[in-house]
PDB file of C-alpha atoms in Angstrom:
ATOM      1  CA  UNK A  18     127.553 -74.586  82.947  1.00  0.00           C
ATOM      2  CA  UNK A  19     129.931 -76.261  80.464  1.00  0.00           C
ATOM      3  CA  UNK A  20     132.554 -73.969  78.902  1.00  0.00           C
ATOM      4  CA  UNK A  21     133.631 -74.614  75.314  1.00  0.00           C
ATOM      5  CA  UNK A  22     137.312 -73.707  74.887  1.00  0.00           C
ATOM      6  CA  UNK A  23     136.797 -72.283  71.417  1.00  0.00           C
ATOM      7  CA  UNK A  24     134.022 -69.959  72.598  1.00  0.00           C
ATOM      8  CA  UNK A  25     135.952 -68.646  75.546  1.00  0.00           C
ATOM      9  CA  UNK A  26     139.128 -68.091  73.516  1.00  0.00           C
ATOM     10  CA  UNK A  27     137.240 -66.206  70.822  1.00  0.00           C
ATOM     11  CA  UNK A  28     135.467 -63.928  73.269  1.00  0.00           C
ATOM     12  CA  UNK A  29     138.394 -63.262  75.579  1.00  0.00           C
ATOM     13  CA  UNK A  30     141.704 -62.636  73.859  1.00  0.00           C
ATOM     14  CA  UNK A  31     143.388 -62.061  77.215  1.00  0.00           C
ATOM     15  CA  UNK A  32     143.055 -65.811  77.830  1.00  0.00           C
ATOM     16  CA  UNK A  33     145.268 -66.951  74.992  1.00  0.00           C
ATOM     17  CA  UNK A  34     147.956 -64.266  74.995  1.00  0.00           C
ATOM     18  CA  UNK A  35     150.854 -63.411  77.259  1.00  0.00           C
ATOM     19  CA  UNK A  36     149.708 -60.757  79.727  1.00  0.00           C
ATOM     20  CA  UNK A  37     152.640 -58.502  80.676  1.00  0.00           C
ATOM     21  CA  UNK A  38     152.135 -57.601  84.330  1.00  0.00           C
ATOM     22  CA  UNK A  39     153.848 -56.018  87.286  1.00  0.00           C
ATOM     23  CA  UNK A  40     154.280 -58.455  90.148  1.00  0.00           C
ATOM     24  CA  UNK A  41     152.044 -56.545  92.587  1.00  0.00           C
ATOM     25  CA  UNK A  42     149.258 -56.801  89.993  1.00  0.00           C
ATOM     26  CA  UNK A  43     149.774 -60.576  89.728  1.00  0.00           C
ATOM     27  CA  UNK A  44     148.869 -60.806  93.419  1.00  0.00           C
ATOM     28  CA  UNK A  45     145.676 -58.839  92.749  1.00  0.00           C
ATOM     29  CA  UNK A  46     144.325 -61.425  90.264  1.00  0.00           C
ATOM     30  CA  UNK A  47     141.032 -62.847  91.498  1.00  0.00           C
ATOM     31  CA  UNK A  48     140.680 -66.596  91.154  1.00  0.00           C
ATOM     32  CA  UNK A  49     137.432 -68.513  91.280  1.00  0.00           C
ATOM     33  CA  UNK A  50     137.775 -72.276  91.526  1.00  0.00           C
ATOM     34  CA  UNK A  51     134.196 -72.641  90.299  1.00  0.00           C
ATOM     35  CA  UNK A  52     135.337 -71.460  86.858  1.00  0.00           C
ATOM     36  CA  UNK A  53     138.889 -72.796  86.650  1.00  0.00           C
ATOM     37  CA  UNK A  54     141.947 -73.302  88.838  1.00  0.00           C
ATOM     38  CA  UNK A  55     144.163 -71.752  86.159  1.00  0.00           C
ATOM     39  CA  UNK A  56     142.042 -68.791  85.058  1.00  0.00           C
ATOM     40  CA  UNK A  57     141.895 -65.652  87.141  1.00  0.00           C
ATOM     41  CA  UNK A  58     140.340 -62.239  86.605  1.00  0.00           C
ATOM     42  CA  UNK A  59     142.159 -58.934  86.352  1.00  0.00           C
ATOM     43  CA  UNK A  60     140.094 -55.790  85.781  1.00  0.00           C
ATOM     44  CA  UNK A  61     137.297 -58.168  84.833  1.00  0.00           C
ATOM     45  CA  UNK A  62     139.328 -59.874  82.103  1.00  0.00           C
ATOM     46  CA  UNK A  63     140.007 -63.602  82.325  1.00  0.00           C
ATOM     47  CA  UNK A  64     143.735 -64.340  82.188  1.00  0.00           C
ATOM     48  CA  UNK A  65     145.857 -67.429  82.316  1.00  0.00           C
ATOM     49  CA  UNK A  66     149.291 -66.704  80.833  1.00  0.00           C
ATOM     50  CA  UNK A  67     151.386 -64.120  82.652  1.00  0.00           C
ATOM     51  CA  UNK A  68     154.763 -62.545  81.979  1.00  0.00           C
ATOM     52  CA  UNK A  69     156.824 -60.796  84.653  1.00  0.00           C
ATOM     53  CA  UNK A  70     160.127 -58.936  84.380  1.00  0.00           C
ATOM     54  CA  UNK A  71     162.550 -58.161  87.180  1.00  0.00           C
ATOM     55  CA  UNK A  72     165.898 -58.914  88.731  1.00  0.00           C
ATOM     56  CA  UNK A  73     166.861 -62.294  90.167  1.00  0.00           C
ATOM     57  CA  UNK A  74     166.942 -62.093  93.953  1.00  0.00           C
ATOM     58  CA  UNK A  75     167.828 -65.720  94.572  1.00  0.00           C
ATOM     59  CA  UNK A  76     167.950 -69.132  92.966  1.00  0.00           C
ATOM     60  CA  UNK A  77     167.223 -72.269  94.974  1.00  0.00           C
ATOM     61  CA  UNK A  78     166.902 -75.933  94.123  1.00  0.00           C
ATOM     62  CA  UNK A  79     164.719 -78.534  95.798  1.00  0.00           C
ATOM     63  CA  UNK A  80     162.444 -81.391  94.847  1.00  0.00           C
ATOM     64  CA  UNK A  81     163.579 -81.432  91.217  1.00  0.00           C
ATOM     65  CA  UNK A  82     162.750 -77.770  90.728  1.00  0.00           C
ATOM     66  CA  UNK A  83     164.731 -74.552  90.396  1.00  0.00           C
ATOM     67  CA  UNK A  84     162.959 -71.731  92.189  1.00  0.00           C
ATOM     68  CA  UNK A  85     163.988 -68.278  91.073  1.00  0.00           C
ATOM     69  CA  UNK A  86     162.684 -65.345  93.100  1.00  0.00           C
ATOM     70  CA  UNK A  87     162.121 -62.294  90.930  1.00  0.00           C
ATOM     71  CA  UNK A  88     161.676 -58.706  92.148  1.00  0.00           C
ATOM     72  CA  UNK A  89     160.391 -55.920  89.889  1.00  0.00           C
ATOM     73  CA  UNK A  90     160.438 -53.248  92.622  1.00  0.00           C
ATOM     74  CA  UNK A  91     156.630 -52.998  92.929  1.00  0.00           C
ATOM     75  CA  UNK A  92     156.891 -53.963  96.620  1.00  0.00           C
ATOM     76  CA  UNK A  93     156.364 -57.692  96.015  1.00  0.00           C
ATOM     77  CA  UNK A  94     158.522 -60.608  94.871  1.00  0.00           C
ATOM     78  CA  UNK A  95     157.341 -63.718  93.102  1.00  0.00           C
ATOM     79  CA  UNK A  96     158.709 -67.234  93.052  1.00  0.00           C
ATOM     80  CA  UNK A  97     159.072 -68.614  89.519  1.00  0.00           C
ATOM     81  CA  UNK A  98     159.356 -72.376  89.369  1.00  0.00           C
ATOM     82  CA  UNK A  99     161.281 -74.322  86.718  1.00  0.00           C
ATOM     83  CA  UNK A 100     160.565 -78.028  86.764  1.00  0.00           C
ATOM     84  CA  UNK A 101     163.354 -80.407  85.687  1.00  0.00           C
ATOM     85  CA  UNK A 102     160.768 -83.113  85.155  1.00  0.00           C
ATOM     86  CA  UNK A 103     158.357 -81.164  82.964  1.00  0.00           C
ATOM     87  CA  UNK A 104     160.637 -78.721  81.102  1.00  0.00           C
ATOM     88  CA  UNK A 105     164.194 -79.925  81.493  1.00  0.00           C
ATOM     89  CA  UNK A 106     165.975 -77.620  79.048  1.00  0.00           C
ATOM     90  CA  UNK A 107     164.223 -74.570  80.502  1.00  0.00           C
ATOM     91  CA  UNK A 108     165.204 -75.621  84.005  1.00  0.00           C
ATOM     92  CA  UNK A 109     168.827 -76.068  82.868  1.00  0.00           C
ATOM     93  CA  UNK A 110     168.684 -72.517  81.482  1.00  0.00           C
ATOM     94  CA  UNK A 111     167.350 -71.241  84.824  1.00  0.00           C
ATOM     95  CA  UNK A 112     170.179 -73.035  86.643  1.00  0.00           C
ATOM     96  CA  UNK A 113     172.674 -70.681  84.983  1.00  0.00           C
ATOM     97  CA  UNK A 114     171.006 -67.496  86.271  1.00  0.00           C
ATOM     98  CA  UNK A 115     172.897 -65.223  88.645  1.00  0.00           C
ATOM     99  CA  UNK A 116     171.493 -62.889  91.292  1.00  0.00           C
ATOM    100  CA  UNK A 117     171.076 -59.445  89.736  1.00  0.00           C
ATOM    101  CA  UNK A 118     170.330 -60.744  86.231  1.00  0.00           C
ATOM    102  CA  UNK A 119     167.311 -59.154  84.599  1.00  0.00           C
ATOM    103  CA  UNK A 120     164.874 -61.804  83.406  1.00  0.00           C
ATOM    104  CA  UNK A 121     161.478 -62.102  81.756  1.00  0.00           C
ATOM    105  CA  UNK A 122     159.565 -65.166  82.894  1.00  0.00           C
ATOM    106  CA  UNK A 123     156.314 -66.351  81.380  1.00  0.00           C
ATOM    107  CA  UNK A 124     153.975 -68.952  82.823  1.00  0.00           C
ATOM    108  CA  UNK A 125     150.829 -69.788  84.757  1.00  0.00           C
ATOM    109  CA  UNK A 126     150.012 -69.052  88.358  1.00  0.00           C
ATOM    110  CA  UNK A 127     149.806 -72.105  90.588  1.00  0.00           C
ATOM    111  CA  UNK A 128     148.224 -71.945  93.997  1.00  0.00           C
ATOM    112  CA  UNK A 129     148.935 -75.471  95.264  1.00  0.00           C
ATOM    113  CA  UNK A 130     150.938 -75.380  98.539  1.00  0.00           C
ATOM    114  CA  UNK A 131     152.143 -71.856  97.693  1.00  0.00           C
ATOM    115  CA  UNK A 132     151.448 -68.993  95.271  1.00  0.00           C
ATOM    116  CA  UNK A 133     154.019 -69.112  92.479  1.00  0.00           C
ATOM    117  CA  UNK A 134     154.498 -68.817  88.720  1.00  0.00           C
ATOM    118  CA  UNK A 135     155.071 -72.137  86.978  1.00  0.00           C
ATOM    119  CA  UNK A 136     157.511 -71.106  84.255  1.00  0.00           C
ATOM    120  CA  UNK A 137     157.085 -71.952  80.589  1.00  0.00           C
ATOM    121  CA  UNK A 138     159.495 -69.376  79.125  1.00  0.00           C
ATOM    122  CA  UNK A 139     162.637 -67.614  80.320  1.00  0.00           C
ATOM    123  CA  UNK A 140     164.541 -64.767  78.659  1.00  0.00           C
ATOM    124  CA  UNK A 141     167.671 -63.144  79.975  1.00  0.00           C
ATOM    125  CA  UNK A 142     167.449 -59.402  79.214  1.00  0.00           C
ATOM    126  CA  UNK A 143     171.024 -58.238  78.741  1.00  0.00           C
ATOM    127  CA  UNK A 144     170.302 -55.030  76.822  1.00  0.00           C
ATOM    128  CA  UNK A 145     170.303 -52.238  79.475  1.00  0.00           C
ATOM    129  CA  UNK A 146     167.287 -50.664  77.744  1.00  0.00           C
ATOM    130  CA  UNK A 147     165.152 -53.819  77.737  1.00  0.00           C
ATOM    131  CA  UNK A 148     163.830 -53.509  81.260  1.00  0.00           C
ATOM    132  CA  UNK A 149     162.427 -49.976  81.118  1.00  0.00           C
ATOM    133  CA  UNK A 150     160.784 -50.872  77.796  1.00  0.00           C
ATOM    134  CA  UNK A 151     159.057 -53.766  79.558  1.00  0.00           C
ATOM    135  CA  UNK A 152     157.834 -51.328  82.272  1.00  0.00           C
ATOM    136  CA  UNK A 153     156.303 -49.124  79.575  1.00  0.00           C
ATOM    137  CA  UNK A 154     154.631 -52.130  78.003  1.00  0.00           C
ATOM    138  CA  UNK A 155     153.098 -53.033  81.361  1.00  0.00           C
ATOM    139  CA  UNK A 156     151.879 -49.530  82.101  1.00  0.00           C
ATOM    140  CA  UNK A 157     150.181 -49.289  78.706  1.00  0.00           C
ATOM    141  CA  UNK A 158     148.689 -52.770  78.941  1.00  0.00           C
ATOM    142  CA  UNK A 159     147.307 -52.078  82.398  1.00  0.00           C
ATOM    143  CA  UNK A 160     145.734 -48.825  81.221  1.00  0.00           C
ATOM    144  CA  UNK A 161     144.227 -50.584  78.199  1.00  0.00           C
ATOM    145  CA  UNK A 162     142.606 -53.324  80.301  1.00  0.00           C
ATOM    146  CA  UNK A 163     141.356 -50.764  82.843  1.00  0.00           C
ATOM    147  CA  UNK A 164     139.684 -48.778  80.054  1.00  0.00           C
ATOM    148  CA  UNK A 165     138.122 -51.932  78.609  1.00  0.00           C
ATOM    149  CA  UNK A 166     136.882 -52.916  82.055  1.00  0.00           C
ATOM    150  CA  UNK A 167     134.640 -49.884  82.190  1.00  0.00           C
ATOM    151  CA  UNK A 168     133.216 -50.839  78.783  1.00  0.00           C
ATOM    152  CA  UNK A 169     132.677 -54.453  79.904  1.00  0.00           C
ATOM    153  CA  UNK A 170     130.783 -53.252  82.980  1.00  0.00           C
ATOM    154  CA  UNK A 171     128.146 -51.786  80.672  1.00  0.00           C
ATOM    155  CA  UNK A 172     127.611 -55.105  78.864  1.00  0.00           C
ATOM    156  CA  UNK A 173     125.214 -57.807  80.093  1.00  0.00           C
ATOM    157  CA  UNK A 174     126.611 -61.131  81.283  1.00  0.00           C
ATOM    158  CA  UNK A 175     127.256 -63.615  78.472  1.00  0.00           C
ATOM    159  CA  UNK A 176     124.885 -66.524  79.164  1.00  0.00           C
ATOM    160  CA  UNK A 177     127.327 -69.254  78.163  1.00  0.00           C
ATOM    161  CA  UNK A 178     130.438 -67.896  79.781  1.00  0.00           C
ATOM    162  CA  UNK A 179     128.972 -66.410  82.921  1.00  0.00           C
ATOM    163  CA  UNK A 180     130.680 -63.039  82.678  1.00  0.00           C
ATOM    164  CA  UNK A 181     130.483 -60.011  80.371  1.00  0.00           C
ATOM    165  CA  UNK A 182     132.744 -60.140  77.338  1.00  0.00           C
ATOM    166  CA  UNK A 183     133.232 -58.259  74.140  1.00  0.00           C
ATOM    167  CA  UNK A 184     130.365 -59.741  72.154  1.00  0.00           C
ATOM    168  CA  UNK A 185     127.757 -59.741  74.967  1.00  0.00           C
TER     169      UNK A 185
ATOM    170  CA  UNK B   6     161.446 -61.402 101.549  1.00  0.00           C
ATOM    171  CA  UNK B   7     161.035 -57.621 101.453  1.00  0.00           C
ATOM    172  CA  UNK B   8     160.505 -55.915  98.107  1.00  0.00           C
ATOM    173  CA  UNK B   9     162.853 -53.333  96.629  1.00  0.00           C
ATOM    174  CA  UNK B  10     162.007 -49.653  96.128  1.00  0.00           C
ATOM    175  CA  UNK B  11     163.082 -48.269  92.761  1.00  0.00           C
ATOM    176  CA  UNK B  12     164.179 -44.644  93.101  1.00  0.00           C
ATOM    177  CA  UNK B  13     166.371 -41.851  91.808  1.00  0.00           C
ATOM    178  CA  UNK B  14     169.406 -40.954  93.957  1.00  0.00           C
ATOM    179  CA  UNK B  15     167.716 -37.730  95.101  1.00  0.00           C
ATOM    180  CA  UNK B  16     164.840 -39.828  96.533  1.00  0.00           C
ATOM    181  CA  UNK B  17     167.078 -41.998  98.723  1.00  0.00           C
ATOM    182  CA  UNK B  18     166.777 -39.516 101.586  1.00  0.00           C
ATOM    183  CA  UNK B  19     163.029 -40.330 101.770  1.00  0.00           C
ATOM    184  CA  UNK B  20     163.677 -44.054 102.163  1.00  0.00           C
ATOM    185  CA  UNK B  21     163.843 -45.422 105.707  1.00  0.00           C
ATOM    186  CA  UNK B  22     167.002 -47.041 107.055  1.00  0.00           C
ATOM    187  CA  UNK B  23     166.988 -50.785 106.418  1.00  0.00           C
ATOM    188  CA  UNK B  24     164.948 -50.476 103.234  1.00  0.00           C
ATOM    189  CA  UNK B  25     166.150 -52.328 100.151  1.00  0.00           C
ATOM    190  CA  UNK B  26     166.576 -49.808  97.327  1.00  0.00           C
ATOM    191  CA  UNK B  27     167.523 -49.834  93.666  1.00  0.00           C
ATOM    192  CA  UNK B  28     168.852 -46.885  91.660  1.00  0.00           C
ATOM    193  CA  UNK B  29     171.209 -45.813  88.878  1.00  0.00           C
ATOM    194  CA  UNK B  30     174.223 -43.541  89.251  1.00  0.00           C
ATOM    195  CA  UNK B  31     177.572 -42.857  87.613  1.00  0.00           C
ATOM    196  CA  UNK B  32     180.911 -43.405  89.269  1.00  0.00           C
ATOM    197  CA  UNK B  33     182.660 -40.273  90.499  1.00  0.00           C
ATOM    198  CA  UNK B  34     185.081 -41.968  92.888  1.00  0.00           C
ATOM    199  CA  UNK B  35     186.021 -45.458  94.034  1.00  0.00           C
ATOM    200  CA  UNK B  36     188.472 -46.073  96.819  1.00  0.00           C
ATOM    201  CA  UNK B  37     188.981 -48.853  99.334  1.00  0.00           C
ATOM    202  CA  UNK B  38     185.599 -50.447  98.679  1.00  0.00           C
ATOM    203  CA  UNK B  39     183.632 -47.195  98.924  1.00  0.00           C
ATOM    204  CA  UNK B  40     181.946 -46.046  95.754  1.00  0.00           C
ATOM    205  CA  UNK B  41     180.609 -42.540  95.148  1.00  0.00           C
ATOM    206  CA  UNK B  42     177.739 -42.385  92.704  1.00  0.00           C
ATOM    207  CA  UNK B  43     176.069 -39.308  91.313  1.00  0.00           C
ATOM    208  CA  UNK B  44     172.949 -38.553  89.333  1.00  0.00           C
ATOM    209  CA  UNK B  45     172.490 -34.900  88.488  1.00  0.00           C
ATOM    210  CA  UNK B  46     173.320 -32.924  91.607  1.00  0.00           C
ATOM    211  CA  UNK B  47     172.643 -35.767  94.031  1.00  0.00           C
ATOM    212  CA  UNK B  48     175.329 -38.087  95.350  1.00  0.00           C
ATOM    213  CA  UNK B  49     175.438 -41.189  97.493  1.00  0.00           C
ATOM    214  CA  UNK B  50     178.178 -43.314  99.034  1.00  0.00           C
ATOM    215  CA  UNK B  51     177.964 -47.057  98.552  1.00  0.00           C
ATOM    216  CA  UNK B  52     179.824 -49.726 100.479  1.00  0.00           C
ATOM    217  CA  UNK B  53     180.893 -52.474  98.095  1.00  0.00           C
ATOM    218  CA  UNK B  54     182.548 -54.691 100.704  1.00  0.00           C
ATOM    219  CA  UNK B  55     179.988 -57.486 100.301  1.00  0.00           C
ATOM    220  CA  UNK B  56     180.482 -57.741  96.530  1.00  0.00           C
ATOM    221  CA  UNK B  57     184.106 -56.520  96.252  1.00  0.00           C
ATOM    222  CA  UNK B  58     185.642 -59.650  94.807  1.00  0.00           C
ATOM    223  CA  UNK B  59     183.202 -59.714  91.876  1.00  0.00           C
ATOM    224  CA  UNK B  60     183.324 -56.107  90.827  1.00  0.00           C
ATOM    225  CA  UNK B  61     185.356 -54.138  88.306  1.00  0.00           C
ATOM    226  CA  UNK B  62     184.569 -50.441  88.406  1.00  0.00           C
ATOM    227  CA  UNK B  63     185.317 -47.912  85.668  1.00  0.00           C
ATOM    228  CA  UNK B  64     185.239 -44.166  86.339  1.00  0.00           C
ATOM    229  CA  UNK B  65     182.131 -42.404  84.982  1.00  0.00           C
ATOM    230  CA  UNK B  66     180.453 -45.749  84.344  1.00  0.00           C
ATOM    231  CA  UNK B  67     176.693 -45.903  84.932  1.00  0.00           C
ATOM    232  CA  UNK B  68     175.788 -48.608  87.422  1.00  0.00           C
ATOM    233  CA  UNK B  69     172.541 -50.234  88.556  1.00  0.00           C
ATOM    234  CA  UNK B  70     172.733 -50.746  92.309  1.00  0.00           C
ATOM    235  CA  UNK B  71     170.602 -52.836  94.649  1.00  0.00           C
ATOM    236  CA  UNK B  72     171.417 -52.341  98.299  1.00  0.00           C
ATOM    237  CA  UNK B  73     170.183 -51.550 101.772  1.00  0.00           C
ATOM    238  CA  UNK B  74     170.075 -48.049 103.161  1.00  0.00           C
ATOM    239  CA  UNK B  75     172.059 -47.665 106.364  1.00  0.00           C
ATOM    240  CA  UNK B  76     171.175 -45.310 109.190  1.00  0.00           C
ATOM    241  CA  UNK B  77     174.021 -42.978 108.139  1.00  0.00           C
ATOM    242  CA  UNK B  78     172.579 -42.665 104.616  1.00  0.00           C
ATOM    243  CA  UNK B  79     175.174 -44.883 102.933  1.00  0.00           C
ATOM    244  CA  UNK B  80     174.091 -47.876 100.871  1.00  0.00           C
ATOM    245  CA  UNK B  81     175.295 -51.401 101.636  1.00  0.00           C
ATOM    246  CA  UNK B  82     175.509 -52.835  98.140  1.00  0.00           C
ATOM    247  CA  UNK B  83     174.031 -56.275  97.489  1.00  0.00           C
ATOM    248  CA  UNK B  84     174.095 -56.314  93.685  1.00  0.00           C
ATOM    249  CA  UNK B  85     175.830 -54.165  91.090  1.00  0.00           C
ATOM    250  CA  UNK B  86     175.403 -54.237  87.332  1.00  0.00           C
ATOM    251  CA  UNK B  87     176.833 -52.076  84.581  1.00  0.00           C
ATOM    252  CA  UNK B  88     174.222 -50.319  82.453  1.00  0.00           C
ATOM    253  CA  UNK B  89     176.586 -48.824  79.891  1.00  0.00           C
ATOM    254  CA  UNK B  90     174.518 -47.973  76.809  1.00  0.00           C
ATOM    255  CA  UNK B  91     171.296 -47.197  78.644  1.00  0.00           C
ATOM    256  CA  UNK B  92     169.135 -44.439  77.183  1.00  0.00           C
ATOM    257  CA  UNK B  93     169.077 -42.250  80.281  1.00  0.00           C
ATOM    258  CA  UNK B  94     166.434 -39.682  79.266  1.00  0.00           C
ATOM    259  CA  UNK B  95     164.001 -42.477  78.343  1.00  0.00           C
ATOM    260  CA  UNK B  96     164.857 -44.455  81.464  1.00  0.00           C
ATOM    261  CA  UNK B  97     164.231 -41.380  83.668  1.00  0.00           C
ATOM    262  CA  UNK B  98     160.952 -40.554  81.944  1.00  0.00           C
ATOM    263  CA  UNK B  99     159.736 -44.144  82.232  1.00  0.00           C
ATOM    264  CA  UNK B 100     160.699 -44.363  85.893  1.00  0.00           C
ATOM    265  CA  UNK B 101     158.866 -41.100  86.601  1.00  0.00           C
ATOM    266  CA  UNK B 102     155.725 -42.455  84.902  1.00  0.00           C
ATOM    267  CA  UNK B 103     156.090 -45.674  86.846  1.00  0.00           C
ATOM    268  CA  UNK B 104     156.272 -43.816  90.119  1.00  0.00           C
ATOM    269  CA  UNK B 105     153.282 -41.608  89.223  1.00  0.00           C
ATOM    270  CA  UNK B 106     151.175 -44.633  88.322  1.00  0.00           C
ATOM    271  CA  UNK B 107     152.288 -46.503  91.420  1.00  0.00           C
ATOM    272  CA  UNK B 108     151.043 -43.681  93.632  1.00  0.00           C
ATOM    273  CA  UNK B 109     147.713 -43.664  91.727  1.00  0.00           C
ATOM    274  CA  UNK B 110     147.350 -47.432  92.073  1.00  0.00           C
ATOM    275  CA  UNK B 111     148.141 -47.291  95.793  1.00  0.00           C
ATOM    276  CA  UNK B 112     145.470 -44.671  96.361  1.00  0.00           C
ATOM    277  CA  UNK B 113     142.722 -46.760  94.648  1.00  0.00           C
TER     278      UNK B 113
END
């Protein structure tokens, strides 16, 4: 079943926006290689772009990549990968991070060799109030998608896309 | 790598020894590498030996601590960060909500 990008983006706004998530929820995303390697499902919503916030546990460098492990205290860490080859200036920014810094990293999940977030954006959150505001954002977003999931369950499967979506 | 548990100081007693914890507290005393932090009526002693060279401590400053709980209840500090300017009532409320939701999510 061919998927037209325009159709899928129109029906599923979660695909084209940053999805603010807690790290333990990132690990609960369900991927199906039959649909796409990059698109996973969370509460029935297709998502691709993810944003996490937490403190830097460690920063390592190997194979032309900076790997920053981020912990948001939801019982799991995540490795965020900054490629010197693909996004040099972003990787140079990551190089200057210190353990304990509070960061917001946005990117896509990659599952080749290991489960990690391939970083596309990096923000250092220096305002002491920034982090708890990001927690609130995540709680509200999670609740919103959970509520919408129960509405989606009542809709029939969209023939073109293969899953229920808002205009089914 | 084990994850960190985000708590209030009065919840540290419920954390097992060896657990990595994170919490806020304000400085009531600092002497010879041992920091006393308080939040409300609860206090905890933190050993700053591992980070001593990098740390400047001001009395009554609010700090964000990541450390490991020792068997004697003290915290071996791994990371310390000043959070001067934090909106404490909003932080506390948000952390409470976070903990309530976390227990709901875990039970699902």
